[in-house]
Each structure stands twice: as C-alpha cells, then as structure tokens.
Amino acid sequence: MKARNTDCFSGADANDLECFMKGLERRNPGEKEFHQAVREVAADVVPFIAAEKRYQNTMLLERMTEPDQIVSFRVCWLDDEGNTRANRAWRVQFNNATGPYKGGLRFDPDLTESVLKFLGFEQCFKNALTGLPIGGAKGGANFNPKGKSDAEVMRFCQALMSSMYHYLGEHRDIPAGDIGTGAREVGYLFGQYRRLTHEFVGALTGKGVAFGGSELRTEATGYGAIYFLGHMADRMGGDLEGRKIAISGAGNVARYAAEKAIELGARVVTLSDSGGLVHFEKGLAGEHLGSLHKLKEEQRGALEDIADEIGGAYHEGRKPWDVECDIALPCAVQNELDEDDAGHLIDNGCRIVAEGANMPCTLKAVERLQAADSIVFAPGKAVNAGGVAVSGLERTQNAQHMPWPKDEVDENLRRIMREIHDRCVEYGTRQGSDAVDYRKGANIAGFLRLADAMLAQGVM
Ligand code: NDP
Ligand code: 2IT
C-alpha cells in the first residue's frame, strides 16, 4: 500500500514555498536563524524545481536541509585560577556529497545549534559555488575567547579537540577558523589533533605557514570579497577607484577587505566592532592598517582605544549604515543590517550591498534592497567564498606536500572569485534585462552542483 503523505516533508507539496517552510519550521522548532537561511535559498530554489522536471519528486530540498549528522560535546577545562569550566561544542556535518565536510569553527558565548545549522547549510551552497571538492559543515563552542589568557585558550582548544578529533580527518571533515577563532586557535587545535592521531595531515586549514598553512589564507576572505566587488562594479560600468566603501566589523574579514579596497584606490569610510563605529571622513589611510591588524590579532583590543590614532571619529554603539557610501560591505555578524538600515543606504545613494559576513542582512533588509532599482545586492555565499576557497587550496597543498607561492594562491583566488561571479550572472540575469539577481544566481548555481552530486550518488 502506498504511504499517505500527510505533511510537506513527504514532498507532496514541495513546489510550494510556504508549505515547505511550514514543514521545516515544524521539524526545527525555534531555530530562527536556520529558518531564515533556508527561506532565503528556498525562495529561489522552490520555483526553480517546479520548472525542472528532473529535480521533482526527489525530496532534494528536504534532504539538503537535513544535516547528515550533528555531534555535540561537553568540553571541560581548567582556568588560570584552577576552577573547572564547562562548555558545549558542536560539529554540524551538513552534507558531503560534493567532498569531505568543510567549514569553520566559531567561538562565541551566544552560539546556538540554530546558528550553526544556518552556517552549515549556507556552507554547502558556498562550497559548491567554489567548484572545489568540498562539502559543507560548521562547528564551534559557546566559549568566549575574550578576556582569556593564551594558556586558557590553549587548554580549551586541547579539550575540545580531544572530543572532536574522532569525527575529523583530511578525507572526512576539515574545520578552519571563523568568528573568535583565528591563527592562534587553529594552531592549538591542530597541535592537539597531531598529538592524538600521530599524523601530520591537512585535517584543519588556516594553519600557520610554518606548519602547512597556505599563503594568503589569512587575507583570503577579505581580498576575495573585494575581487568579487570589482567584478560587480565592472558589470555596472565602473570600478572601485575613488568609491566610498562602508565596512562593518574589524575582524579578519573586515580588515583584509579594507586593505585590498585601499590598495585598489577605494575610500574606506567606516569600520566597527562590538563597541561601536569608527568614521573616517576622508577615508582610512593605508599606513594605519598595521596598527589595526596588531590591535585585533595580537592585543585583542577595542577600536575605541585607537580611533584617534588612526584618524577616525569614534561613535559608541553606532552602526555604519547611515554613513554616506557607494558600497556597503557588512563583515561582522548575522542580522547586523536591518530593514531600516537598508532604507538609509538606499536613501543615501548606495549602489551595492555585498555581504562579507554570513547572512549579515535580515530577510526584510534583503527584500527591501532587492526591491530598489538603484541598488544591487550580493549574498555572502558568493561574496565571502574566498576564505573557504583558499582553505580548499591549502588542503590541495597539504595533499601535494608542497606549499605554493603567494602569487599562485592569489591567481587561483582571483580565478575562483571570477568564476563564482560568472556563475551568479549565468543563473541570475533577470529575463529581458541586463540586471543580475545575485541572490538567485548564487542559490541556483550552488543548488545545481549539490543536486547533481546528490542525485548521481543515489538515495541517501
Ligand atoms: P572575527 O572574529 O575576526 O571578527 C568579527 C568582528 O565582528 C569583530 O571585529 C567583532 O568585534 C565584530 N562584531 C561582533 N559583533 C558585532 C556587532 N554586533 N556589531 C558590530 N561588530 C561586531 O570574525 P571574522 O572576521 O572571521 O568573521 C566575520 C564574519 O565573516 C562572520 O559572519 C563569519 O562567519 C564570516 N566569514 C568568515 C570567514 C573567515 O575566513 N574568517 C570566511 C567567510 C565568512 P570585536 O572585535 O569587538 O569582537
Ligand atoms: O564561513 C566560512 O566560509 C568560513 N568560516 C571559512 C571556512 C573554511 O573552511 O575555511
């Protein structure tokens, strides 16, 4: 007897977005970030499937939104005073149809499973867009590295890896950095992995260049975002020279995006951090980048402390989105740019909003930006893919036992960002016009690679 389909997860009404979302929300209650990320993809993919017979009745979107597995760990460690501390960590292994699981680890006291599921889901599409043989994953812990000594961070990383290493491996799952995890954390995690497995292999990326890391991995996400912006500007008949770019964040992505933007003659008018905004009336001068990198990578300090020294005006608690700019590049956290912010950008004549962070724009902000004729929006899964792309190249170098020179990595990064841009144009050009819907282009191009890989490998 044929089973009766009683809900949308059965695929009975998979062509209907609201029906699909209702099922997803019921299966993942309260996970609002995950719902948001899926809705942004499903809004493009559901109608696409409805028009493409070969993808129908395959439960593809349902399968793509269900992680392969989620592992969570209790991580206990001793702080410098000898107190026992307990944290929770996760690894969300989302989909490995296109290659071994690949994606960063986030250390953030407010981290939840919903956030990691949104990030893991996005990562599958992003990694598919790079064209490299990597699948999608994300992980992290509700651990706050701020205010911790190096020794505490090391003990935490060692404790985390002691639980997580069973699930990792160069052909299995390869983590990297993300918010709160940079070169220091990846170094400690890799050291513990090597100690536990007795193997020196590329089971993590973002390593120091002295022990298997790739040239340019540190810079890759920010540089890649600017390469992508360059292609967008070119398509709109211009370039980045003299353009005013408002950047949020002062972390890895924001700082290296600022560095490349300045190199190409753009004017970086803002940076921000969790404390507030720095406004550079005349643009950030390249000579101050060194102090900024030092502040955030070594001293782990606040922008407020060096705003004057680097020629900026500090505004506590403010966001960059009401500062006049040609291009907005949110590079901090999810949902940092809302509908009102989108309104300010449109009113102030901004022409491009490109997501350097993962899902920094709320759903309503994206809708508002997409509805404005004067502005072009590009999603994180395309714009910030340079980081994971160079992670993929690091993996290749580790497998070859051969580091590549900086030029070669940069050339590959530029090529990959150009190809991602071309894929967005191919699948996102609006009918009867020259305009590109980058969100749709990225979603459909990512979906196609993932879908074809999944279908070819059978029902699982
Ligand atoms: P970092 O931890 O290096 O930096 C994060 C920055 O965001 C910090 O400057 C932090 O401030 C700031 N920040 C945090 N919360 C807020 C807030 N509410 N308002 C303003 N600023 C805030 O992280 P990354 O630069 O690595 O990551 C940034 C984004 O880019 C994330 O969405 C991440 O997932 C994404 N991404 C990162 C990649 C990578 O290779 N690192 C690759 C692709 C995407 P403070 O300094 O005060 O803590
Ligand atoms: O969101 C991301 O793409 C990252 N944090 C980078 C992941 C990676 O494996 O380099």
Short mmCIF file of C-alpha atoms and ligand atoms in Angstrom, two decimals:
data_model
loop_
_atom_site.label_atom_id
_atom_site.label_comp_id
_atom_site.label_asym_id
_atom_site.label_seq_id
_atom_site.Cartn_x
_atom_site.Cartn_y
_atom_site.Cartn_z
CA MET A 1 0.00 0.00 0.00
CA LYS A 2 1.28 3.47 -0.87
CA ALA A 3 2.04 5.60 2.20
CA ARG A 4 -0.22 8.62 2.55
CA ASN A 5 1.58 11.93 2.51
CA THR A 6 0.35 13.94 5.43
CA ASP A 7 2.83 16.79 5.50
CA CYS A 8 5.13 18.77 3.30
CA PHE A 9 8.25 16.85 4.33
CA SER A 10 6.86 13.94 2.32
CA GLY A 11 7.43 16.00 -0.79
CA ALA A 12 3.74 16.00 -1.66
CA ASP A 13 3.66 19.77 -1.97
CA ALA A 14 7.33 20.50 -2.24
CA ASN A 15 6.68 23.02 -5.00
CA ASP A 16 5.05 25.37 -2.60
CA LEU A 17 7.41 27.61 -0.60
CA GLU A 18 5.12 28.27 2.37
CA CYS A 19 4.18 24.62 2.66
CA PHE A 20 7.85 23.62 2.54
CA MET A 21 8.79 26.23 5.14
CA LYS A 22 5.96 25.17 7.43
CA GLY A 23 7.34 21.64 7.45
CA LEU A 24 10.89 22.84 8.04
CA GLU A 25 9.83 25.11 10.92
CA ARG A 26 7.83 22.27 12.49
CA ARG A 27 10.80 19.92 12.32
CA ASN A 28 13.25 22.55 13.65
CA PRO A 29 11.23 24.49 16.23
CA GLY A 30 12.55 27.83 17.43
CA GLU A 31 15.63 27.80 15.17
CA LYS A 32 15.01 31.20 13.64
CA GLU A 33 18.44 31.71 12.05
CA PHE A 34 18.20 28.32 10.37
CA HIS A 35 14.67 29.10 9.13
CA GLN A 36 15.91 32.41 7.75
CA ALA A 37 18.85 30.91 5.84
CA VAL A 38 16.70 28.15 4.37
CA ARG A 39 13.93 30.58 3.37
CA GLU A 40 16.43 32.74 1.50
CA VAL A 41 17.53 29.74 -0.55
CA ALA A 42 14.13 28.07 -0.89
CA ALA A 43 12.57 31.29 -2.24
CA ASP A 44 14.72 30.81 -5.36
CA VAL A 45 15.04 27.03 -5.44
CA VAL A 46 11.38 26.02 -4.94
CA PRO A 47 10.17 27.79 -8.12
CA PHE A 48 13.25 26.52 -9.96
CA ILE A 49 12.44 22.90 -9.04
CA ALA A 50 8.83 23.46 -10.07
CA ALA A 51 10.05 24.29 -13.59
CA GLU A 52 12.66 21.50 -13.83
CA LYS A 53 11.21 18.03 -14.11
CA ARG A 54 14.45 16.17 -13.37
CA TYR A 55 14.57 17.61 -9.83
CA GLN A 56 10.96 16.83 -8.95
CA ASN A 57 9.85 14.00 -6.64
CA THR A 58 13.40 13.55 -5.37
CA MET A 59 12.92 15.28 -1.97
CA LEU A 60 16.08 17.21 -2.81
CA LEU A 61 15.40 20.35 -0.82
CA GLU A 62 14.17 18.33 2.14
CA ARG A 63 17.37 16.26 2.00
CA MET A 64 19.56 19.36 1.62
CA THR A 65 18.02 20.98 4.72
CA GLU A 66 18.53 17.94 6.95
CA PRO A 67 22.15 17.75 8.24
CA ASP A 68 23.89 14.39 7.77
CA GLN A 69 24.72 14.42 11.47
CA ILE A 70 25.19 16.78 14.41
CA VAL A 71 27.55 15.87 17.22
CA SER A 72 27.65 17.82 20.46
CA PHE A 73 30.27 17.61 23.17
CA ARG A 74 30.79 18.66 26.77
CA VAL A 75 34.16 20.40 26.94
CA CYS A 76 35.73 20.76 30.39
CA TRP A 77 38.92 22.64 31.12
CA LEU A 78 40.72 24.40 33.99
CA ASP A 79 41.04 28.18 34.04
CA ASP A 80 44.14 30.00 35.33
CA GLU A 81 42.74 30.05 38.89
CA GLY A 82 42.25 26.30 38.85
CA ASN A 83 38.46 26.49 38.53
CA THR A 84 36.72 23.85 36.45
CA ARG A 85 34.90 25.30 33.44
CA ALA A 86 32.34 23.52 31.27
CA ASN A 87 31.28 24.49 27.75
CA ARG A 88 29.23 22.98 24.97
CA ALA A 89 30.66 22.40 21.50
CA TRP A 90 29.14 21.10 18.27
CA ARG A 91 30.07 19.89 14.83
CA VAL A 92 27.26 20.06 12.28
CA GLN A 93 28.26 17.83 9.37
CA PHE A 94 25.74 19.05 6.86
CA ASN A 95 26.39 17.45 3.50
CA ASN A 96 29.40 15.67 1.99
CA ALA A 97 28.03 14.90 -1.49
CA THR A 98 30.50 17.33 -3.09
CA GLY A 99 33.55 16.45 -0.96
CA PRO A 100 34.62 15.98 2.66
CA TYR A 101 32.87 18.22 5.20
CA LYS A 102 34.49 21.65 5.29
CA GLY A 103 33.68 24.77 7.29
CA GLY A 104 34.83 26.88 10.19
CA LEU A 105 34.59 26.65 13.97
CA ARG A 106 33.03 29.62 15.78
CA PHE A 107 33.79 30.51 19.40
CA ASP A 108 31.05 32.78 20.71
CA PRO A 109 29.32 32.72 24.13
CA ASP A 110 25.90 33.15 22.44
CA LEU A 111 26.39 30.34 19.92
CA THR A 112 23.40 28.04 19.39
CA GLU A 113 22.63 24.99 17.30
CA SER A 114 20.32 27.14 15.16
CA VAL A 115 23.20 29.46 14.25
CA LEU A 116 25.44 26.51 13.41
CA LYS A 117 22.74 24.91 11.27
CA PHE A 118 22.27 28.13 9.31
CA LEU A 119 26.03 28.41 8.83
CA GLY A 120 26.41 24.75 7.86
CA PHE A 121 23.55 24.98 5.38
CA GLU A 122 25.00 28.13 3.78
CA GLN A 123 28.41 26.48 3.66
CA CYS A 124 27.11 23.64 1.45
CA PHE A 125 25.99 26.13 -1.21
CA LYS A 126 29.07 28.34 -0.83
CA ASN A 127 31.45 25.42 -1.13
CA ALA A 128 29.54 24.10 -4.14
CA LEU A 129 29.92 27.53 -5.77
CA THR A 130 33.73 27.43 -5.44
CA GLY A 131 33.86 24.42 -7.77
CA LEU A 132 36.30 22.73 -5.36
CA PRO A 133 35.80 19.20 -4.00
CA ILE A 134 34.49 20.19 -0.55
CA GLY A 135 31.20 19.56 1.25
CA GLY A 136 29.57 21.70 3.92
CA ALA A 137 29.90 21.77 7.73
CA LYS A 138 30.19 24.19 10.63
CA GLY A 139 31.01 23.89 14.28
CA GLY A 140 32.08 25.76 17.34
CA ALA A 141 31.52 26.28 21.01
CA ASN A 142 29.75 28.63 23.41
CA PHE A 143 33.21 29.57 24.64
CA ASN A 144 34.21 33.23 24.90
CA PRO A 145 37.88 33.73 23.99
CA LYS A 146 37.64 37.40 25.04
CA GLY A 147 39.43 38.09 28.29
CA LYS A 148 41.01 34.62 28.38
CA SER A 149 44.76 34.11 28.62
CA ASP A 150 46.61 32.27 25.84
CA ALA A 151 47.05 29.34 28.25
CA GLU A 152 43.29 29.17 28.88
CA VAL A 153 42.52 29.29 25.17
CA MET A 154 45.08 26.52 24.62
CA ARG A 155 43.58 24.30 27.32
CA PHE A 156 40.10 24.85 25.93
CA CYS A 157 41.22 24.04 22.36
CA GLN A 158 43.01 20.90 23.54
CA ALA A 159 39.95 19.73 25.48
CA LEU A 160 37.69 20.42 22.50
CA MET A 161 39.92 18.58 20.06
CA SER A 162 40.19 15.59 22.43
CA SER A 163 36.45 15.03 21.85
CA MET A 164 36.14 16.22 18.27
CA TYR A 165 39.11 14.54 16.59
CA HIS A 166 37.26 11.23 16.20
CA TYR A 167 34.99 12.93 13.67
CA LEU A 168 37.66 14.79 11.68
CA GLY A 169 40.27 13.87 9.09
CA GLU A 170 41.78 15.02 5.80
CA HIS A 171 39.25 12.96 3.83
CA ARG A 172 36.44 13.26 6.32
CA ASP A 173 35.92 16.68 7.87
CA ILE A 174 38.30 19.65 7.80
CA PRO A 175 37.50 22.59 10.11
CA ALA A 176 39.01 26.09 9.96
CA GLY A 177 38.52 29.45 11.68
CA ASP A 178 35.50 31.74 11.95
CA ILE A 179 34.34 34.36 14.48
CA GLY A 180 36.52 34.11 17.60
CA THR A 181 38.86 31.52 16.04
CA GLY A 182 41.93 32.74 14.21
CA ALA A 183 45.51 31.58 13.73
CA ARG A 184 46.10 31.12 17.48
CA GLU A 185 43.10 28.81 17.98
CA VAL A 186 43.68 26.82 14.78
CA GLY A 187 47.31 26.34 15.86
CA TYR A 188 46.31 24.88 19.25
CA LEU A 189 43.59 22.72 17.68
CA PHE A 190 45.97 21.38 15.05
CA GLY A 191 48.68 20.66 17.63
CA GLN A 192 46.27 18.56 19.66
CA TYR A 193 44.96 16.77 16.56
CA ARG A 194 48.54 15.86 15.59
CA ARG A 195 49.32 14.67 19.12
CA LEU A 196 46.22 12.48 19.33
CA THR A 197 46.40 10.93 15.86
CA HIS A 198 50.19 10.81 15.42
CA GLU A 199 49.59 12.17 11.93
CA PHE A 200 50.65 15.43 10.33
CA VAL A 201 47.93 15.87 7.72
CA GLY A 202 45.68 18.63 6.43
CA ALA A 203 42.79 17.95 8.80
CA LEU A 204 42.46 21.68 9.60
CA THR A 205 43.02 24.75 7.44
CA GLY A 206 44.04 28.25 8.38
CA LYS A 207 47.22 26.83 9.92
CA GLY A 208 50.37 28.91 10.30
CA VAL A 209 52.51 28.95 7.15
CA ALA A 210 55.32 27.34 9.17
CA PHE A 211 53.27 24.15 9.64
CA GLY A 212 51.28 23.54 6.48
CA GLY A 213 49.18 26.69 6.23
CA SER A 214 48.64 28.41 2.91
CA GLU A 215 49.99 31.79 1.96
CA LEU A 216 47.10 34.28 1.80
CA ARG A 217 44.60 32.20 3.82
CA THR A 218 44.52 34.97 6.44
CA GLU A 219 43.74 37.60 3.81
CA ALA A 220 41.61 35.41 1.51
CA THR A 221 38.05 36.17 2.63
CA GLY A 222 38.52 39.94 2.63
CA TYR A 223 40.60 40.03 -0.56
CA GLY A 224 38.16 37.67 -2.28
CA ALA A 225 35.21 39.90 -1.33
CA ILE A 226 36.91 42.88 -2.97
CA TYR A 227 37.75 40.85 -6.11
CA PHE A 228 34.06 39.93 -6.28
CA LEU A 229 33.04 43.59 -5.79
CA GLY A 230 35.40 44.56 -8.58
CA HIS A 231 33.52 42.27 -10.99
CA MET A 232 30.18 43.67 -9.83
CA ALA A 233 31.40 47.23 -10.34
CA ASP A 234 32.81 46.32 -13.75
CA ARG A 235 29.44 44.91 -14.84
CA MET A 236 27.80 48.13 -13.70
CA GLY A 237 30.22 50.07 -15.90
CA GLY A 238 32.72 51.27 -13.29
CA ASP A 239 35.48 50.23 -10.94
CA LEU A 240 36.39 50.66 -7.26
CA GLU A 241 38.72 53.65 -7.68
CA GLY A 242 37.52 56.55 -5.52
CA ARG A 243 34.40 54.66 -4.35
CA LYS A 244 33.35 55.15 -0.75
CA ILE A 245 33.04 51.77 0.98
CA ALA A 246 31.35 51.43 4.38
CA ILE A 247 32.64 48.29 6.11
CA SER A 248 31.32 46.87 9.39
CA GLY A 249 33.44 44.76 11.72
CA ALA A 250 37.16 44.99 12.38
CA GLY A 251 37.86 41.27 12.38
CA ASN A 252 39.66 39.10 9.87
CA VAL A 253 37.22 39.67 7.01
CA ALA A 254 36.70 43.41 7.55
CA ARG A 255 40.39 44.33 7.91
CA TYR A 256 41.64 42.45 4.87
CA ALA A 257 38.72 43.70 2.78
CA ALA A 258 39.71 47.22 3.83
CA GLU A 259 43.35 46.50 2.94
CA LYS A 260 42.57 45.34 -0.60
CA ALA A 261 39.98 48.09 -1.14
CA ILE A 262 42.55 50.75 -0.23
CA GLU A 263 45.13 49.09 -2.49
CA LEU A 264 42.65 49.43 -5.37
CA GLY A 265 42.08 53.13 -4.68
CA ALA A 266 38.75 52.92 -2.84
CA ARG A 267 37.97 55.04 0.24
CA VAL A 268 37.12 53.01 3.34
CA VAL A 269 34.82 55.34 5.29
CA THR A 270 33.93 53.09 8.25
CA LEU A 271 34.96 50.11 10.36
CA SER A 272 33.19 48.93 13.51
CA ASP A 273 33.40 46.41 16.33
CA SER A 274 31.19 45.17 19.13
CA GLY A 275 31.71 48.53 20.90
CA GLY A 276 30.88 50.98 18.13
CA LEU A 277 31.74 52.68 14.85
CA VAL A 278 34.82 54.48 13.57
CA HIS A 279 34.05 57.02 10.84
CA PHE A 280 36.87 58.09 8.54
CA GLU A 281 35.67 61.30 6.94
CA LYS A 282 38.47 61.27 4.34
CA GLY A 283 38.92 57.52 4.20
CA LEU A 284 41.15 55.19 6.23
CA ALA A 285 44.82 55.68 5.34
CA GLY A 286 46.69 52.50 4.34
CA GLU A 287 49.50 53.31 6.80
CA HIS A 288 47.13 52.59 9.72
CA LEU A 289 46.32 49.03 8.66
CA GLY A 290 49.34 47.66 10.55
CA SER A 291 48.06 49.12 13.85
CA LEU A 292 44.61 47.74 13.17
CA HIS A 293 45.88 44.22 12.47
CA LYS A 294 48.03 44.39 15.60
CA LEU A 295 45.13 45.68 17.72
CA LYS A 296 42.78 42.86 16.73
CA GLU A 297 45.20 39.95 16.07
CA GLU A 298 47.67 40.43 18.93
CA GLN A 299 46.38 42.86 21.54
CA ARG A 300 42.73 41.80 21.11
CA GLY A 301 41.71 45.36 21.95
CA ALA A 302 38.82 47.70 21.08
CA LEU A 303 38.60 50.20 18.19
CA GLU A 304 37.70 52.87 20.71
CA ASP A 305 41.28 52.73 22.02
CA ILE A 306 42.92 53.63 18.69
CA ALA A 307 40.22 55.57 16.79
CA ASP A 308 42.03 58.93 17.23
CA GLU A 309 45.43 57.49 16.43
CA ILE A 310 44.17 56.09 13.10
CA GLY A 311 42.41 59.29 12.09
CA GLY A 312 38.82 58.32 12.76
CA ALA A 313 35.91 59.58 14.87
CA TYR A 314 34.51 57.02 17.30
CA HIS A 315 30.77 56.66 17.92
CA GLU A 316 29.81 54.22 20.63
CA GLY A 317 27.09 51.70 19.76
CA ARG A 318 26.55 53.07 16.24
CA LYS A 319 26.35 51.06 13.01
CA PRO A 320 27.84 52.23 9.70
CA TRP A 321 24.67 52.16 7.61
CA ASP A 322 23.66 55.81 7.83
CA VAL A 323 27.10 56.99 6.67
CA GLU A 324 27.05 58.07 3.03
CA CYS A 325 28.72 55.47 0.79
CA ASP A 326 28.72 53.96 -2.71
CA ILE A 327 29.21 50.41 -1.45
CA ALA A 328 28.21 48.74 1.83
CA LEU A 329 30.16 45.67 2.93
CA PRO A 330 28.80 44.19 6.17
CA CYS A 331 31.61 41.97 7.55
CA ALA A 332 30.71 41.38 11.23
CA VAL A 333 27.79 39.15 12.28
CA GLN A 334 24.42 37.77 11.16
CA ASN A 335 21.47 40.16 11.08
CA GLU A 336 23.55 43.30 11.70
CA LEU A 337 21.87 45.20 8.83
CA ASP A 338 18.08 45.51 9.15
CA GLU A 339 15.25 46.95 7.07
CA ASP A 340 15.74 50.49 8.39
CA ASP A 341 19.47 50.31 7.67
CA ALA A 342 18.65 49.18 4.12
CA GLY A 343 16.36 52.22 3.84
CA HIS A 344 19.17 54.59 4.91
CA LEU A 345 21.55 53.04 2.37
CA ILE A 346 19.02 53.40 -0.44
CA ASP A 347 18.19 57.00 0.53
CA ASN A 348 21.89 57.93 0.70
CA GLY A 349 22.56 56.70 -2.84
CA CYS A 350 24.47 53.49 -2.06
CA ARG A 351 24.72 51.36 -5.24
CA ILE A 352 25.97 47.97 -3.99
CA VAL A 353 25.41 45.96 -0.81
CA ALA A 354 27.68 42.91 -0.70
CA GLU A 355 27.68 40.52 2.27
CA GLY A 356 31.22 39.91 3.55
CA ALA A 357 29.84 38.14 6.63
CA ASN A 358 27.43 35.20 6.64
CA MET A 359 23.81 36.45 6.48
CA PRO A 360 24.51 39.95 7.86
CA CYS A 361 21.31 41.27 6.25
CA THR A 362 17.93 40.38 7.72
CA LEU A 363 15.35 38.86 5.39
CA LYS A 364 13.40 42.13 5.34
CA ALA A 365 16.57 44.10 4.56
CA VAL A 366 17.30 41.81 1.60
CA GLU A 367 13.73 42.19 0.34
CA ARG A 368 13.96 45.97 0.59
CA LEU A 369 17.33 46.08 -1.17
CA GLN A 370 16.18 43.70 -3.90
CA ALA A 371 13.07 45.82 -4.49
CA ALA A 372 15.09 49.03 -5.00
CA ASP A 373 16.08 49.57 -8.64
CA SER A 374 19.02 51.74 -7.65
CA ILE A 375 20.92 49.10 -5.68
CA VAL A 376 22.45 45.68 -6.36
CA PHE A 377 22.62 43.09 -3.56
CA ALA A 378 25.07 40.15 -3.44
CA PRO A 379 24.86 37.34 -0.85
CA GLY A 380 27.58 36.09 1.49
CA LYS A 381 27.75 32.61 -0.01
CA ALA A 382 29.20 34.22 -3.16
CA VAL A 383 31.00 37.30 -1.81
CA ASN A 384 32.85 35.67 1.11
CA ALA A 385 33.67 32.34 -0.57
CA GLY A 386 37.33 33.32 -1.00
CA GLY A 387 38.17 32.16 2.53
CA VAL A 388 36.96 28.63 2.12
CA ALA A 389 38.33 28.58 -1.43
CA VAL A 390 41.87 29.22 -0.16
CA SER A 391 41.19 26.66 2.59
CA GLY A 392 40.47 24.24 -0.27
CA LEU A 393 43.78 25.25 -1.87
CA GLU A 394 45.55 24.72 1.48
CA ARG A 395 44.14 21.20 1.51
CA THR A 396 45.50 20.64 -2.00
CA GLN A 397 48.94 21.91 -0.98
CA ASN A 398 48.92 19.60 2.07
CA ALA A 399 47.99 16.63 -0.10
CA GLN A 400 50.78 17.51 -2.54
CA HIS A 401 53.25 18.04 0.33
CA MET A 402 54.15 21.23 -1.46
CA PRO A 403 53.47 24.85 -0.47
CA TRP A 404 52.54 27.23 -3.27
CA PRO A 405 54.00 30.71 -3.60
CA LYS A 406 51.76 33.67 -2.78
CA ASP A 407 51.33 34.64 -6.45
CA GLU A 408 49.98 31.25 -7.34
CA VAL A 409 47.47 31.26 -4.47
CA ASP A 410 46.37 34.78 -5.38
CA GLU A 411 45.96 33.88 -9.04
CA ASN A 412 43.76 30.93 -8.07
CA LEU A 413 41.74 33.04 -5.63
CA ARG A 414 41.12 35.66 -8.32
CA ARG A 415 40.10 32.96 -10.81
CA ILE A 416 37.71 31.30 -8.35
CA MET A 417 36.06 34.62 -7.41
CA ARG A 418 35.67 35.47 -11.11
CA GLU A 419 34.11 32.07 -11.79
CA ILE A 420 31.70 32.46 -8.86
CA HIS A 421 30.73 35.88 -10.19
CA ASP A 422 30.21 34.42 -13.68
CA ARG A 423 28.01 31.64 -12.26
CA CYS A 424 25.88 34.25 -10.46
CA VAL A 425 25.48 36.16 -13.73
CA GLU A 426 24.69 32.99 -15.69
CA TYR A 427 21.89 31.89 -13.35
CA GLY A 428 20.79 35.26 -12.02
CA THR A 429 20.37 37.53 -15.04
CA ARG A 430 16.79 38.83 -14.96
CA GLN A 431 14.71 38.00 -18.03
CA GLY A 432 14.55 40.75 -20.61
CA SER A 433 17.20 42.89 -18.92
CA ASP A 434 20.89 43.15 -18.15
CA ALA A 435 20.35 43.30 -14.38
CA VAL A 436 21.61 40.46 -12.22
CA ASP A 437 19.82 38.97 -9.22
CA TYR A 438 22.96 37.77 -7.43
CA ARG A 439 20.99 36.04 -4.71
CA LYS A 440 19.11 33.92 -7.20
CA GLY A 441 22.22 33.30 -9.29
CA ALA A 442 24.23 32.07 -6.28
CA ASN A 443 21.38 29.95 -4.94
CA ILE A 444 20.62 28.25 -8.25
CA ALA A 445 24.26 27.68 -9.22
CA GLY A 446 25.02 26.22 -5.76
CA PHE A 447 21.85 24.12 -5.83
CA LEU A 448 22.64 22.67 -9.26
CA ARG A 449 26.07 21.37 -8.27
CA LEU A 450 24.84 19.97 -4.97
CA ALA A 451 21.69 18.48 -6.51
CA ASP A 452 23.52 16.78 -9.37
CA ALA A 453 26.12 15.34 -6.97
CA MET A 454 23.39 14.02 -4.66
CA LEU A 455 21.21 12.53 -7.41
CA ALA A 456 24.14 10.79 -9.08
CA GLN A 457 25.10 9.05 -5.82
CA GLY A 458 21.72 7.50 -5.10
CA VAL A 459 19.10 7.77 -2.41
CA MET A 460 20.64 8.56 0.98
P1 NDP B 1 36.37 37.88 13.71
O1 NDP B 1 36.12 37.22 14.98
O2 NDP B 1 37.76 38.02 13.21
O3 NDP B 1 35.74 39.35 13.70
C1 NDP B 1 34.41 39.61 13.97
C2 NDP B 1 34.25 41.10 14.08
O4 NDP B 1 32.87 41.43 14.23
C3 NDP B 1 34.96 41.68 15.30
O5 NDP B 1 35.58 42.89 14.95
C4 NDP B 1 33.83 41.92 16.29
O6 NDP B 1 34.07 42.94 17.23
C5 NDP B 1 32.75 42.34 15.32
N1 NDP B 1 31.42 42.25 15.89
C6 NDP B 1 30.88 41.25 16.60
N2 NDP B 1 29.63 41.54 16.93
C7 NDP B 1 29.37 42.75 16.40
C8 NDP B 1 28.25 43.60 16.39
N3 NDP B 1 27.11 43.23 16.97
N4 NDP B 1 28.34 44.79 15.72
C9 NDP B 1 29.49 45.15 15.12
N5 NDP B 1 30.58 44.38 15.11
C10 NDP B 1 30.52 43.21 15.73
O7 NDP B 1 35.46 37.12 12.63
P2 NDP B 1 35.63 37.06 11.05
O8 NDP B 1 36.07 38.37 10.52
O9 NDP B 1 36.40 35.85 10.73
O10 NDP B 1 34.12 36.78 10.62
C11 NDP B 1 33.20 37.82 10.33
C12 NDP B 1 32.06 37.26 9.50
O11 NDP B 1 32.57 36.71 8.29
C13 NDP B 1 31.28 36.11 10.15
O12 NDP B 1 29.96 36.16 9.70
C14 NDP B 1 31.95 34.86 9.58
O13 NDP B 1 31.12 33.74 9.62
C15 NDP B 1 32.19 35.34 8.16
N6 NDP B 1 33.20 34.62 7.40
C16 NDP B 1 34.48 34.47 7.88
C17 NDP B 1 35.42 33.82 7.12
C18 NDP B 1 36.84 33.69 7.55
O14 NDP B 1 37.64 33.19 6.77
N7 NDP B 1 37.22 34.15 8.73
C19 NDP B 1 35.08 33.22 5.82
C20 NDP B 1 33.75 33.53 5.37
C21 NDP B 1 32.86 34.18 6.16
P3 NDP B 1 35.14 42.74 18.42
O15 NDP B 1 36.47 42.92 17.76
O16 NDP B 1 34.78 43.83 19.36
O17 NDP B 1 34.93 41.37 18.94
O1 2IT B 2 32.23 30.85 6.67
C1 2IT B 2 33.26 30.41 6.12
O2 2IT B 2 33.30 30.17 4.90
C2 2IT B 2 34.46 30.20 6.94
N1 2IT B 2 34.44 30.50 8.13
C3 2IT B 2 35.69 29.58 6.34
C4 2IT B 2 35.60 28.08 6.33
C5 2IT B 2 36.85 27.37 5.90
O3 2IT B 2 36.79 26.13 5.93
O4 2IT B 2 37.85 27.99 5.55
#
